[in-house]
PDB file of C-alpha atoms in Angstrom:
ATOM      1  CA  GLN A   8      39.387 -14.342  17.314  1.00 53.00           C
ATOM      2  CA  GLN A   9      35.995 -12.727  17.832  1.00 62.00           C
ATOM      3  CA  GLN A  10      34.967 -12.712  14.202  1.00 89.00           C
ATOM      4  CA  VAL A  11      32.143 -14.706  12.672  1.00 95.00           C
ATOM      5  CA  LYS A  12      32.363 -15.047   8.902  1.00 96.00           C
ATOM      6  CA  GLN A  13      29.134 -15.455   6.957  1.00 97.00           C
ATOM      7  CA  SER A  14      28.474 -16.337   3.329  1.00 96.00           C
ATOM      8  CA  PRO A  15      27.012 -15.716   0.855  1.00 97.00           C
ATOM      9  CA  GLN A  16      26.326 -12.002   1.101  1.00 95.00           C
ATOM     10  CA  SER A  17      23.184 -12.424  -0.993  1.00 97.00           C
ATOM     11  CA  LEU A  18      21.156 -15.363  -2.225  1.00 97.00           C
ATOM     12  CA  ILE A  19      18.313 -15.798  -4.694  1.00 98.00           C
ATOM     13  CA  VAL A  20      16.292 -18.991  -4.449  1.00 98.00           C
ATOM     14  CA  GLN A  21      13.213 -20.189  -6.283  1.00 97.00           C
ATOM     15  CA  LYS A  22      10.038 -20.823  -4.341  1.00 97.00           C
ATOM     16  CA  GLY A  23      10.121 -24.340  -2.946  1.00 97.00           C
ATOM     17  CA  GLY A  24      13.912 -24.534  -3.108  1.00 98.00           C
ATOM     18  CA  ILE A  25      16.476 -24.907  -0.330  1.00 98.00           C
ATOM     19  CA  SER A  26      18.319 -21.863   0.985  1.00 98.00           C
ATOM     20  CA  ILE A  27      21.703 -22.508   2.590  1.00 98.00           C
ATOM     21  CA  ILE A  28      23.703 -19.936   4.533  1.00 98.00           C
ATOM     22  CA  ASN A  29      27.081 -20.727   6.029  1.00 98.00           C
ATOM     23  CA  CYS A  30      29.036 -19.338   8.957  1.00 98.00           C
ATOM     24  CA  ALA A  31      32.482 -20.007  10.378  1.00 97.00           C
ATOM     25  CA  TYR A  32      34.089 -18.925  13.628  1.00 96.00           C
ATOM     26  CA  GLU A  33      37.508 -19.014  15.274  1.00 93.00           C
ATOM     27  CA  ASN A  34      36.891 -18.548  18.974  1.00 90.00           C
ATOM     28  CA  THR A  35      36.375 -21.928  20.646  1.00 88.00           C
ATOM     29  CA  ALA A  36      34.967 -20.146  23.713  1.00 88.00           C
ATOM     30  CA  PHE A  37      31.724 -19.465  21.848  1.00 91.00           C
ATOM     31  CA  ASP A  38      28.998 -21.575  23.476  1.00 89.00           C
ATOM     32  CA  TYR A  39      25.734 -20.718  21.773  1.00 91.00           C
ATOM     33  CA  PHE A  40      24.944 -20.084  18.108  1.00 95.00           C
ATOM     34  CA  PRO A  41      21.667 -18.352  17.217  1.00 95.00           C
ATOM     35  CA  TRP A  42      20.341 -17.324  13.833  1.00 97.00           C
ATOM     36  CA  TYR A  43      18.356 -14.135  13.521  1.00 97.00           C
ATOM     37  CA  GLN A  44      15.967 -13.014  10.791  1.00 97.00           C
ATOM     38  CA  GLN A  45      15.555  -9.324  10.055  1.00 96.00           C
ATOM     39  CA  PHE A  46      12.946  -7.672   7.869  1.00 95.00           C
ATOM     40  CA  PRO A  47      13.444  -4.092   6.622  1.00 92.00           C
ATOM     41  CA  GLY A  48      12.681  -1.555   9.327  1.00 89.00           C
ATOM     42  CA  LYS A  49      12.489  -4.197  12.057  1.00 92.00           C
ATOM     43  CA  GLY A  50      14.790  -5.517  14.725  1.00 94.00           C
ATOM     44  CA  PRO A  51      16.436  -8.940  14.407  1.00 96.00           C
ATOM     45  CA  ALA A  52      14.199 -11.785  15.572  1.00 95.00           C
ATOM     46  CA  LEU A  53      15.497 -15.116  16.818  1.00 94.00           C
ATOM     47  CA  LEU A  54      14.833 -17.901  14.334  1.00 96.00           C
ATOM     48  CA  ILE A  55      16.597 -20.932  15.748  1.00 96.00           C
ATOM     49  CA  ALA A  56      19.664 -21.596  17.893  1.00 94.00           C
ATOM     50  CA  ILE A  57      22.050 -24.441  18.668  1.00 94.00           C
ATOM     51  CA  ARG A  58      24.617 -25.348  21.287  1.00 91.00           C
ATOM     52  CA  PRO A  59      27.970 -26.864  20.242  1.00 89.00           C
ATOM     53  CA  ASP A  60      27.233 -30.260  21.824  1.00 91.00           C
ATOM     54  CA  VAL A  61      24.514 -30.867  19.210  1.00 92.00           C
ATOM     55  CA  SER A  62      25.229 -31.507  15.513  1.00 95.00           C
ATOM     56  CA  GLU A  63      21.811 -30.653  14.126  1.00 96.00           C
ATOM     57  CA  LYS A  64      18.629 -28.923  15.232  1.00 96.00           C
ATOM     58  CA  LYS A  65      15.414 -28.710  13.258  1.00 97.00           C
ATOM     59  CA  GLU A  66      12.416 -26.475  13.791  1.00 96.00           C
ATOM     60  CA  GLY A  67       9.818 -26.683  11.074  1.00 97.00           C
ATOM     61  CA  ARG A  68      11.425 -25.733   7.762  1.00 97.00           C
ATOM     62  CA  PHE A  69      14.568 -24.398   9.449  1.00 98.00           C
ATOM     63  CA  THR A  70      17.571 -26.591  10.290  1.00 97.00           C
ATOM     64  CA  ILE A  71      20.948 -25.718  11.783  1.00 97.00           C
ATOM     65  CA  SER A  72      23.856 -28.034  11.025  1.00 96.00           C
ATOM     66  CA  PHE A  73      26.828 -27.672  13.339  1.00 96.00           C
ATOM     67  CA  ASN A  74      30.364 -28.986  12.768  1.00 95.00           C
ATOM     68  CA  LYS A  75      32.363 -28.375  15.930  1.00 94.00           C
ATOM     69  CA  SER A  76      35.683 -29.710  14.616  1.00 94.00           C
ATOM     70  CA  ALA A  77      35.508 -27.487  11.534  1.00 95.00           C
ATOM     71  CA  LYS A  78      34.103 -24.574  13.559  1.00 95.00           C
ATOM     72  CA  GLN A  79      31.344 -24.106  11.021  1.00 97.00           C
ATOM     73  CA  PHE A  80      27.580 -23.990  11.152  1.00 97.00           C
ATOM     74  CA  SER A  81      24.903 -23.464   8.577  1.00 98.00           C
ATOM     75  CA  LEU A  82      21.231 -22.632   8.238  1.00 98.00           C
ATOM     76  CA  HIS A  83      19.075 -24.591   5.818  1.00 98.00           C
ATOM     77  CA  ILE A  84      15.638 -23.283   4.889  1.00 98.00           C
ATOM     78  CA  MET A  85      13.603 -26.019   3.243  1.00 98.00           C
ATOM     79  CA  ASP A  86      10.693 -25.274   0.881  1.00 98.00           C
ATOM     80  CA  SER A  87      11.692 -21.601   0.793  1.00 98.00           C
ATOM     81  CA  GLN A  88       8.782 -19.175   0.496  1.00 97.00           C
ATOM     82  CA  PRO A  89       8.576 -15.540  -0.658  1.00 97.00           C
ATOM     83  CA  GLY A  90       7.753 -14.616   2.955  1.00 97.00           C
ATOM     84  CA  ASP A  91      11.229 -15.884   3.910  1.00 98.00           C
ATOM     85  CA  SER A  92      12.789 -13.009   1.955  1.00 98.00           C
ATOM     86  CA  ALA A  93      14.760 -11.172   4.617  1.00 97.00           C
ATOM     87  CA  THR A  94      18.286 -10.682   5.918  1.00 96.00           C
ATOM     88  CA  TYR A  95      19.657 -13.554   7.984  1.00 98.00           C
ATOM     89  CA  PHE A  96      22.405 -13.183  10.559  1.00 97.00           C
ATOM     90  CA  CYS A  97      24.334 -15.913  12.256  1.00 97.00           C
ATOM     91  CA  ALA A  98      25.763 -15.092  15.645  1.00 96.00           C
ATOM     92  CA  ALA A  99      27.898 -16.586  18.356  1.00 94.00           C
ATOM     93  CA  ARG A 100      27.813 -15.933  22.073  1.00 91.00           C
ATOM     94  CA  GLY A 101      30.884 -15.694  24.257  1.00 84.00           C
ATOM     95  CA  GLY A 102      33.977 -13.668  24.942  1.00 70.00           C
ATOM     96  CA  GLY A 103      32.691 -11.864  28.025  1.00 69.00           C
ATOM     97  CA  GLY A 104      29.217 -11.328  29.427  1.00 71.00           C
ATOM     98  CA  ASN A 105      26.499 -12.628  27.193  1.00 81.00           C
ATOM     99  CA  LYS A 106      27.340 -10.604  24.095  1.00 88.00           C
ATOM    100  CA  LEU A 107      26.615 -11.798  20.596  1.00 92.00           C
ATOM    101  CA  THR A 108      29.113 -11.506  17.756  1.00 93.00           C
ATOM    102  CA  PHE A 109      27.227 -11.322  14.488  1.00 95.00           C
ATOM    103  CA  GLY A 110      28.086 -12.380  10.982  1.00 96.00           C
ATOM    104  CA  THR A 111      27.793  -9.809   8.218  1.00 94.00           C
ATOM    105  CA  GLY A 112      24.355 -10.959   7.105  1.00 95.00           C
ATOM    106  CA  THR A 113      22.857 -12.684   4.059  1.00 97.00           C
ATOM    107  CA  GLN A 114      20.139 -11.016   2.057  1.00 97.00           C
ATOM    108  CA  LEU A 115      17.798 -13.787   0.906  1.00 98.00           C
ATOM    109  CA  LYS A 116      15.283 -13.296  -1.887  1.00 98.00           C
ATOM    110  CA  VAL A 117      12.837 -16.061  -2.686  1.00 98.00           C
ATOM    111  CA  GLU A 118      11.343 -15.698  -6.146  1.00 97.00           C
ATOM    112  CA  LEU A 119       8.064 -17.099  -7.390  1.00 92.00           C
TER     113      LEU A 119
ATOM    114  CA  ASP B  28       6.423  -7.965  18.722  1.00 85.00           C
ATOM    115  CA  SER B  29       9.378  -8.864  20.962  1.00 89.00           C
ATOM    116  CA  GLY B  30       8.131  -6.952  24.007  1.00 94.00           C
ATOM    117  CA  VAL B  31      11.201  -4.677  23.960  1.00 97.00           C
ATOM    118  CA  THR B  32      10.344  -1.036  23.350  1.00 97.00           C
ATOM    119  CA  GLN B  33      12.649   1.700  22.138  1.00 98.00           C
ATOM    120  CA  THR B  34      12.124   5.415  21.812  1.00 97.00           C
ATOM    121  CA  PRO B  35      12.366   7.453  19.759  1.00 97.00           C
ATOM    122  CA  LYS B  36      11.940   5.549  16.514  1.00 97.00           C
ATOM    123  CA  HIS B  37      13.792   8.166  14.501  1.00 97.00           C
ATOM    124  CA  LEU B  38      16.185  10.891  15.573  1.00 97.00           C
ATOM    125  CA  ILE B  39      17.751  13.542  13.368  1.00 97.00           C
ATOM    126  CA  THR B  40      20.370  15.793  14.861  1.00 97.00           C
ATOM    127  CA  ALA B  41      23.501  17.760  14.000  1.00 97.00           C
ATOM    128  CA  THR B  42      27.163  17.039  14.493  1.00 98.00           C
ATOM    129  CA  GLY B  43      28.439  17.904  17.948  1.00 97.00           C
ATOM    130  CA  GLN B  44      25.082  17.354  19.602  1.00 98.00           C
ATOM    131  CA  ARG B  45      24.116  14.899  22.327  1.00 98.00           C
ATOM    132  CA  VAL B  46      21.172  12.477  22.243  1.00 98.00           C
ATOM    133  CA  THR B  47      19.636   9.918  24.563  1.00 98.00           C
ATOM    134  CA  LEU B  48      18.081   6.687  23.364  1.00 98.00           C
ATOM    135  CA  ARG B  49      15.724   4.845  25.647  1.00 98.00           C
ATOM    136  CA  CYS B  50      14.956   1.146  25.992  1.00 98.00           C
ATOM    137  CA  SER B  51      12.399  -0.728  28.071  1.00 98.00           C
ATOM    138  CA  PRO B  52      13.160  -4.455  28.324  1.00 96.00           C
ATOM    139  CA  ARG B  53      10.624  -7.263  28.270  1.00 95.00           C
ATOM    140  CA  SER B  54       8.829  -7.716  31.539  1.00 93.00           C
ATOM    141  CA  GLY B  55      11.034  -9.707  33.906  1.00 88.00           C
ATOM    142  CA  ASP B  56      14.214  -9.457  31.823  1.00 92.00           C
ATOM    143  CA  LEU B  57      17.196  -8.323  33.887  1.00 91.00           C
ATOM    144  CA  SER B  58      19.781  -7.990  31.123  1.00 92.00           C
ATOM    145  CA  VAL B  59      19.855  -5.204  28.575  1.00 94.00           C
ATOM    146  CA  TYR B  60      22.188  -5.038  25.594  1.00 95.00           C
ATOM    147  CA  TRP B  61      22.910  -2.250  23.137  1.00 97.00           C
ATOM    148  CA  TYR B  62      23.956  -2.923  19.541  1.00 97.00           C
ATOM    149  CA  GLN B  63      24.807  -0.613  16.672  1.00 97.00           C
ATOM    150  CA  GLN B  64      23.922  -1.569  13.108  1.00 95.00           C
ATOM    151  CA  SER B  65      25.574   0.298  10.251  1.00 91.00           C
ATOM    152  CA  LEU B  66      26.156  -0.555   6.613  1.00 83.00           C
ATOM    153  CA  ASP B  67      29.924  -0.752   6.916  1.00 79.00           C
ATOM    154  CA  GLN B  68      30.250  -2.326  10.399  1.00 79.00           C
ATOM    155  CA  GLY B  69      27.216  -4.598  10.519  1.00 86.00           C
ATOM    156  CA  LEU B  70      25.686  -5.440  13.905  1.00 93.00           C
ATOM    157  CA  GLN B  71      28.151  -4.586  16.656  1.00 94.00           C
ATOM    158  CA  PHE B  72      27.768  -5.158  20.380  1.00 94.00           C
ATOM    159  CA  LEU B  73      28.219  -2.001  22.421  1.00 96.00           C
ATOM    160  CA  ILE B  74      27.462  -2.743  26.065  1.00 95.00           C
ATOM    161  CA  GLN B  75      25.503  -5.010  28.416  1.00 93.00           C
ATOM    162  CA  TYR B  76      23.871  -4.273  31.758  1.00 93.00           C
ATOM    163  CA  TYR B  77      22.543  -6.807  34.198  1.00 90.00           C
ATOM    164  CA  ASN B  78      20.247  -5.646  36.978  1.00 91.00           C
ATOM    165  CA  GLY B  79      21.774  -2.179  37.004  1.00 94.00           C
ATOM    166  CA  GLU B  80      25.416  -3.231  36.773  1.00 94.00           C
ATOM    167  CA  GLU B  81      27.632  -3.056  33.712  1.00 93.00           C
ATOM    168  CA  ARG B  82      28.392  -6.659  32.692  1.00 90.00           C
ATOM    169  CA  ALA B  83      30.291  -6.461  29.418  1.00 90.00           C
ATOM    170  CA  LYS B  84      31.653  -3.846  27.109  1.00 92.00           C
ATOM    171  CA  GLY B  85      32.234  -4.065  23.372  1.00 91.00           C
ATOM    172  CA  ASN B  86      33.318  -1.583  20.772  1.00 84.00           C
ATOM    173  CA  ILE B  87      31.712   1.367  22.505  1.00 93.00           C
ATOM    174  CA  LEU B  88      33.270   4.774  21.941  1.00 94.00           C
ATOM    175  CA  GLU B  89      34.245   6.937  24.919  1.00 96.00           C
ATOM    176  CA  ARG B  90      31.718   9.509  23.654  1.00 97.00           C
ATOM    177  CA  PHE B  91      28.980   6.941  24.302  1.00 97.00           C
ATOM    178  CA  SER B  92      27.722   5.892  27.715  1.00 97.00           C
ATOM    179  CA  ALA B  93      24.833   3.865  29.031  1.00 97.00           C
ATOM    180  CA  GLN B  94      23.092   3.027  32.249  1.00 97.00           C
ATOM    181  CA  GLN B  95      20.338   0.787  33.550  1.00 97.00           C
ATOM    182  CA  PHE B  96      17.945   2.206  36.089  1.00 97.00           C
ATOM    183  CA  PRO B  97      16.279   0.488  39.096  1.00 96.00           C
ATOM    184  CA  ASP B  98      13.117  -0.098  37.031  1.00 95.00           C
ATOM    185  CA  LEU B  99      15.426  -1.907  34.540  1.00 95.00           C
ATOM    186  CA  HIS B 100      14.949   0.484  31.649  1.00 97.00           C
ATOM    187  CA  SER B 101      18.153   1.589  30.002  1.00 98.00           C
ATOM    188  CA  GLU B 102      19.428   4.696  28.276  1.00 98.00           C
ATOM    189  CA  LEU B 103      22.233   5.054  25.763  1.00 98.00           C
ATOM    190  CA  ASN B 104      23.787   8.497  25.652  1.00 98.00           C
ATOM    191  CA  LEU B 105      25.687   9.577  22.554  1.00 98.00           C
ATOM    192  CA  SER B 106      27.615  12.845  22.725  1.00 97.00           C
ATOM    193  CA  SER B 107      29.777  14.967  20.442  1.00 97.00           C
ATOM    194  CA  LEU B 108      28.025  13.259  17.569  1.00 98.00           C
ATOM    195  CA  GLU B 109      29.822  12.716  14.286  1.00 97.00           C
ATOM    196  CA  LEU B 110      28.480  11.876  10.841  1.00 96.00           C
ATOM    197  CA  GLY B 111      29.778   8.332  11.262  1.00 94.00           C
ATOM    198  CA  ASP B 112      27.515   7.774  14.268  1.00 96.00           C
ATOM    199  CA  SER B 113      24.521   7.638  11.945  1.00 96.00           C
ATOM    200  CA  ALA B 114      23.186   4.117  12.345  1.00 96.00           C
ATOM    201  CA  LEU B 115      20.431   1.957  13.735  1.00 97.00           C
ATOM    202  CA  TYR B 116      20.741   1.404  17.453  1.00 98.00           C
ATOM    203  CA  PHE B 117      19.108  -1.708  18.859  1.00 98.00           C
ATOM    204  CA  CYS B 118      18.386  -2.631  22.394  1.00 97.00           C
ATOM    205  CA  ALA B 119      17.912  -6.271  23.319  1.00 96.00           C
ATOM    206  CA  SER B 120      16.921  -7.906  26.569  1.00 95.00           C
ATOM    207  CA  SER B 121      17.199 -11.360  28.065  1.00 91.00           C
ATOM    208  CA  PRO B 122      16.033 -12.957  31.327  1.00 83.00           C
ATOM    209  CA  LEU B 123      19.486 -13.484  32.802  1.00 71.00           C
ATOM    210  CA  THR B 124      23.011 -14.346  31.838  1.00 57.00           C
ATOM    211  CA  GLY B 125      22.386 -18.081  31.558  1.00 57.00           C
ATOM    212  CA  LEU B 126      23.344 -20.832  29.159  1.00 55.00           C
ATOM    213  CA  ALA B 127      20.382 -20.771  26.780  1.00 54.00           C
ATOM    214  CA  ASP B 128      19.687 -17.094  27.122  1.00 75.00           C
ATOM    215  CA  THR B 129      17.769 -15.710  24.177  1.00 86.00           C
ATOM    216  CA  GLN B 130      18.200 -12.044  23.389  1.00 92.00           C
ATOM    217  CA  TYR B 131      15.034 -10.318  22.173  1.00 94.00           C
ATOM    218  CA  PHE B 132      15.591  -7.236  20.068  1.00 96.00           C
ATOM    219  CA  GLY B 133      13.581  -4.047  20.022  1.00 97.00           C
ATOM    220  CA  PRO B 134      12.541  -2.244  16.823  1.00 96.00           C
ATOM    221  CA  GLY B 135      15.549   0.085  16.974  1.00 97.00           C
ATOM    222  CA  THR B 136      16.193   3.810  16.877  1.00 98.00           C
ATOM    223  CA  ARG B 137      17.398   5.215  13.578  1.00 97.00           C
ATOM    224  CA  LEU B 138      19.875   8.017  14.276  1.00 97.00           C
ATOM    225  CA  THR B 139      20.782  10.430  11.500  1.00 97.00           C
ATOM    226  CA  VAL B 140      23.552  12.922  12.152  1.00 97.00           C
ATOM    227  CA  LEU B 141      23.663  15.801   9.658  1.00 96.00           C
TER     228      LEU B 141
END
């Protein structure tokens, strides 16, 4: 019930391409869905977040698409750049307090 | 820089020992969260404090305990350490337990148990 499933585990994209990472959840009590970006040796940093009453949110090259009925959400990175190479985590908030349940992470590599 | 500070950055200790990890939240943030990141378990929520009170508990072992002090800094105590406790421990903070409440993560403490 608390799990958030994330795919793919790793992704290689050419510079300028679109990176797509998908997540699915079961718990309908989740009320907030952030994406975090993590570089090696650093803590996760918030990239973009969405609430379940919105189907899409865009910030610069980053877009979250949210499908409430399917309980799925995805991150699209347009015009992917080598500097985007990092590990991306989806997360969902709920289930007591303000805790985040994280997906297993996607290691993105953007090649020149 | 998120504004959340954690010390120490690295910690190497032996099995059976006890360690204390420290976290200072962003200025004005009342909530502090502890997460463990390991290769096999991913990022797992351990515990949350809000203004000195425990607010939520996750998969935190009985050997682990935490507290938040009046100045809002927090400490995570890990005792009777085992090899499997080796991981990155992150602290995060947020302003309050609200609807659009962003958690800001610190740089982490890397714990190695030998």
